JSON list of C-alpha atoms and ligand atoms in Angstrom, two decimals:
[
{"chain": "A", "resi": 1, "resn": "MET", "atom": "CA", "xyz": [-0.02, 0.05, -0.01]},
{"chain": "A", "resi": 2, "resn": "ASP", "atom": "CA", "xyz": [1.27, 3.52, -0.82]},
{"chain": "A", "resi": 3, "resn": "GLY", "atom": "CA", "xyz": [2.34, 5.39, 2.21]},
{"chain": "A", "resi": 4, "resn": "VAL", "atom": "CA", "xyz": [3.55, 2.16, 4.16]},
{"chain": "A", "resi": 5, "resn": "TYR", "atom": "CA", "xyz": [7.22, 1.55, 4.55]},
{"chain": "A", "resi": 6, "resn": "ASN", "atom": "CA", "xyz": [9.38, -1.15, 6.11]},
{"chain": "A", "resi": 7, "resn": "TYR", "atom": "CA", "xyz": [12.16, 0.86, 7.79]},
{"chain": "A", "resi": 8, "resn": "MET", "atom": "CA", "xyz": [14.01, -2.44, 8.19]},
{"chain": "A", "resi": 9, "resn": "GLU", "atom": "CA", "xyz": [14.91, -2.04, 4.54]},
{"chain": "A", "resi": 10, "resn": "HIS", "atom": "CA", "xyz": [16.58, 1.13, 5.25]},
{"chain": "A", "resi": 11, "resn": "LEU", "atom": "CA", "xyz": [18.34, -0.34, 8.26]},
{"chain": "A", "resi": 12, "resn": "VAL", "atom": "CA", "xyz": [19.73, -3.29, 6.20]},
{"chain": "A", "resi": 13, "resn": "LYS", "atom": "CA", "xyz": [20.96, -1.20, 3.50]},
{"chain": "A", "resi": 14, "resn": "LYS", "atom": "CA", "xyz": [22.83, 0.88, 5.91]},
{"chain": "A", "resi": 15, "resn": "GLN", "atom": "CA", "xyz": [24.21, -2.17, 7.91]},
{"chain": "A", "resi": 16, "resn": "LEU", "atom": "CA", "xyz": [24.96, -3.71, 4.81]},
{"chain": "A", "resi": 17, "resn": "ASP", "atom": "CA", "xyz": [27.07, -1.09, 3.52]},
{"chain": "A", "resi": 18, "resn": "GLU", "atom": "CA", "xyz": [28.90, -1.04, 6.86]},
{"chain": "A", "resi": 19, "resn": "VAL", "atom": "CA", "xyz": [29.59, -4.61, 6.90]},
{"chain": "A", "resi": 20, "resn": "LEU", "atom": "CA", "xyz": [30.89, -4.80, 3.17]},
{"chain": "A", "resi": 21, "resn": "LYS", "atom": "CA", "xyz": [33.55, -2.08, 4.23]},
{"chain": "A", "resi": 22, "resn": "ARG", "atom": "CA", "xyz": [35.30, -4.77, 6.03]},
{"chain": "A", "resi": 23, "resn": "TYR", "atom": "CA", "xyz": [35.22, -7.29, 3.37]},
{"chain": "A", "resi": 24, "resn": "GLU", "atom": "CA", "xyz": [37.26, -7.78, 0.21]},
{"chain": "A", "resi": 25, "resn": "CYS", "atom": "CA", "xyz": [34.26, -9.66, -1.33]},
{"chain": "A", "resi": 26, "resn": "CYS", "atom": "CA", "xyz": [32.28, -9.18, -4.53]},
{"chain": "A", "resi": 27, "resn": "LYS", "atom": "CA", "xyz": [30.09, -6.02, -4.38]},
{"chain": "A", "resi": 28, "resn": "CYS", "atom": "CA", "xyz": [28.42, -6.39, -7.56]},
{"chain": "A", "resi": 29, "resn": "PRO", "atom": "CA", "xyz": [24.61, -5.32, -7.94]},
{"chain": "A", "resi": 30, "resn": "GLN", "atom": "CA", "xyz": [23.52, -8.98, -8.10]},
{"chain": "A", "resi": 31, "resn": "CYS", "atom": "CA", "xyz": [25.39, -10.19, -4.74]},
{"chain": "A", "resi": 32, "resn": "LYS", "atom": "CA", "xyz": [24.48, -7.00, -2.94]},
{"chain": "A", "resi": 33, "resn": "ARG", "atom": "CA", "xyz": [20.74, -7.51, -3.94]},
{"chain": "A", "resi": 34, "resn": "ASP", "atom": "CA", "xyz": [21.20, -11.50, -2.67]},
{"chain": "A", "resi": 35, "resn": "MET", "atom": "CA", "xyz": [22.67, -10.35, 0.51]},
{"chain": "A", "resi": 36, "resn": "TYR", "atom": "CA", "xyz": [19.87, -7.71, 1.12]},
{"chain": "A", "resi": 37, "resn": "ALA", "atom": "CA", "xyz": [17.18, -10.07, 0.27]},
{"chain": "A", "resi": 38, "resn": "TYR", "atom": "CA", "xyz": [18.85, -12.70, 2.65]},
{"chain": "A", "resi": 39, "resn": "ALA", "atom": "CA", "xyz": [18.91, -10.53, 5.57]},
{"chain": "A", "resi": 40, "resn": "LEU", "atom": "CA", "xyz": [15.45, -9.26, 5.02]},
{"chain": "A", "resi": 41, "resn": "ASN", "atom": "CA", "xyz": [14.10, -12.59, 4.99]},
{"chain": "A", "resi": 42, "resn": "LEU", "atom": "CA", "xyz": [15.26, -13.20, 8.43]},
{"chain": "A", "resi": 43, "resn": "LEU", "atom": "CA", "xyz": [14.47, -9.88, 10.03]},
{"chain": "A", "resi": 44, "resn": "PRO", "atom": "CA", "xyz": [11.08, -8.76, 11.06]},
{"chain": "A", "resi": 45, "resn": "ALA", "atom": "CA", "xyz": [9.45, -6.10, 9.14]},
{"chain": "A", "resi": 46, "resn": "LYS", "atom": "CA", "xyz": [9.20, -2.72, 10.78]},
{"chain": "A", "resi": 47, "resn": "TYR", "atom": "CA", "xyz": [6.31, -0.87, 9.23]},
{"chain": "A", "resi": 48, "resn": "VAL", "atom": "CA", "xyz": [6.04, 2.85, 9.46]},
{"chain": "A", "resi": 49, "resn": "THR", "atom": "CA", "xyz": [3.73, 5.30, 7.68]},
{"chain": "A", "resi": 50, "resn": "SER", "atom": "CA", "xyz": [5.95, 8.06, 7.21]},
{"chain": "A", "resi": 51, "resn": "LEU", "atom": "CA", "xyz": [9.53, 8.57, 6.02]},
{"chain": "A", "resi": 52, "resn": "GLU", "atom": "CA", "xyz": [9.67, 12.16, 7.06]},
{"chain": "A", "resi": 53, "resn": "GLY", "atom": "CA", "xyz": [12.64, 13.10, 9.41]},
{"chain": "A", "resi": 54, "resn": "GLU", "atom": "CA", "xyz": [15.54, 11.01, 10.18]},
{"chain": "A", "resi": 55, "resn": "ALA", "atom": "CA", "xyz": [13.91, 8.92, 12.83]},
{"chain": "A", "resi": 56, "resn": "PHE", "atom": "CA", "xyz": [13.04, 5.92, 10.67]},
{"chain": "A", "resi": 57, "resn": "THR", "atom": "CA", "xyz": [16.71, 5.40, 9.79]},
{"chain": "A", "resi": 58, "resn": "LYS", "atom": "CA", "xyz": [17.99, 5.21, 13.23]},
{"chain": "A", "resi": 59, "resn": "LEU", "atom": "CA", "xyz": [19.30, 2.34, 14.45]},
{"chain": "A", "resi": 60, "resn": "GLU", "atom": "CA", "xyz": [18.01, 3.43, 17.90]},
{"chain": "A", "resi": 61, "resn": "MET", "atom": "CA", "xyz": [14.55, 2.62, 16.74]},
{"chain": "A", "resi": 62, "resn": "LEU", "atom": "CA", "xyz": [15.20, -0.97, 17.60]},
{"chain": "A", "resi": 63, "resn": "ASP", "atom": "CA", "xyz": [15.91, -2.49, 21.10]},
{"chain": "A", "resi": 64, "resn": "ALA", "atom": "CA", "xyz": [19.00, -3.79, 21.93]},
{"chain": "A", "resi": 65, "resn": "SER", "atom": "CA", "xyz": [18.32, -7.51, 20.93]},
{"chain": "A", "resi": 66, "resn": "ALA", "atom": "CA", "xyz": [16.88, -6.44, 17.53]},
{"chain": "A", "resi": 67, "resn": "ARG", "atom": "CA", "xyz": [20.04, -4.42, 16.87]},
{"chain": "A", "resi": 68, "resn": "VAL", "atom": "CA", "xyz": [22.20, -7.15, 17.61]},
{"chain": "A", "resi": 69, "resn": "LYS", "atom": "CA", "xyz": [20.06, -9.58, 15.49]},
{"chain": "A", "resi": 70, "resn": "LEU", "atom": "CA", "xyz": [20.20, -6.99, 12.51]},
{"chain": "A", "resi": 71, "resn": "ILE", "atom": "CA", "xyz": [24.25, -6.91, 12.60]},
{"chain": "A", "resi": 72, "resn": "THR", "atom": "CA", "xyz": [24.43, -10.70, 13.21]},
{"chain": "A", "resi": 73, "resn": "VAL", "atom": "CA", "xyz": [22.03, -11.64, 10.12]},
{"chain": "A", "resi": 74, "resn": "THR", "atom": "CA", "xyz": [23.69, -8.91, 7.87]},
{"chain": "A", "resi": 75, "resn": "THR", "atom": "CA", "xyz": [27.06, -10.21, 8.60]},
{"chain": "A", "resi": 76, "resn": "GLU", "atom": "CA", "xyz": [25.78, -13.80, 7.76]},
{"chain": "A", "resi": 77, "resn": "ALA", "atom": "CA", "xyz": [24.11, -12.67, 4.88]},
{"chain": "A", "resi": 78, "resn": "VAL", "atom": "CA", "xyz": [27.59, -11.56, 3.43]},
{"chain": "A", "resi": 79, "resn": "HIS", "atom": "CA", "xyz": [29.07, -14.75, 4.51]},
{"chain": "A", "resi": 80, "resn": "THR", "atom": "CA", "xyz": [26.48, -16.90, 2.76]},
{"chain": "A", "resi": 81, "resn": "VAL", "atom": "CA", "xyz": [26.31, -15.07, -0.57]},
{"chain": "A", "resi": 82, "resn": "ILE", "atom": "CA", "xyz": [30.29, -14.97, -0.84]},
{"chain": "A", "resi": 83, "resn": "GLN", "atom": "CA", "xyz": [30.08, -18.68, -0.38]},
{"chain": "A", "resi": 84, "resn": "ASN", "atom": "CA", "xyz": [27.46, -19.23, -2.94]},
{"chain": "A", "resi": 85, "resn": "VAL", "atom": "CA", "xyz": [28.09, -16.69, -5.40]},
{"chain": "A", "resi": 86, "resn": "ARG", "atom": "CA", "xyz": [25.27, -16.51, -7.98]},
{"chain": "A", "resi": 87, "resn": "HIS", "atom": "CA", "xyz": [26.42, -13.54, -10.31]},
{"chain": "A", "resi": 88, "resn": "ILE", "atom": "CA", "xyz": [27.48, -14.47, -13.87]},
{"chain": "A", "resi": 89, "resn": "GLU", "atom": "CA", "xyz": [31.12, -13.81, -14.39]},
{"chain": "A", "resi": 90, "resn": "ALA", "atom": "CA", "xyz": [31.75, -11.22, -16.97]},
{"chain": "B", "resi": 101, "resn": "ZN", "atom": "ZN1", "xyz": [28.91, -10.47, -7.47]}
]
């Protein structure tokens, strides 16, 4: 529905960029999409009705255990995808 957003998507995007800074792995669009989808499938959706302001992108919107899960799952997503790379080698 228009006007409803899953802010977990934004948190995963930010967290994925953070994790990828520490890895010398493939960062092509296909691998990043696979990592992103993998992580989102394991994390609960967090719906909001406004993307106004910055609050929706703040990690502080999650409680401590949800934050740990976001970081753990995102790191696991990177590991899983780089071990099962599906992109087409150019
Ligand atoms: Zn790739």
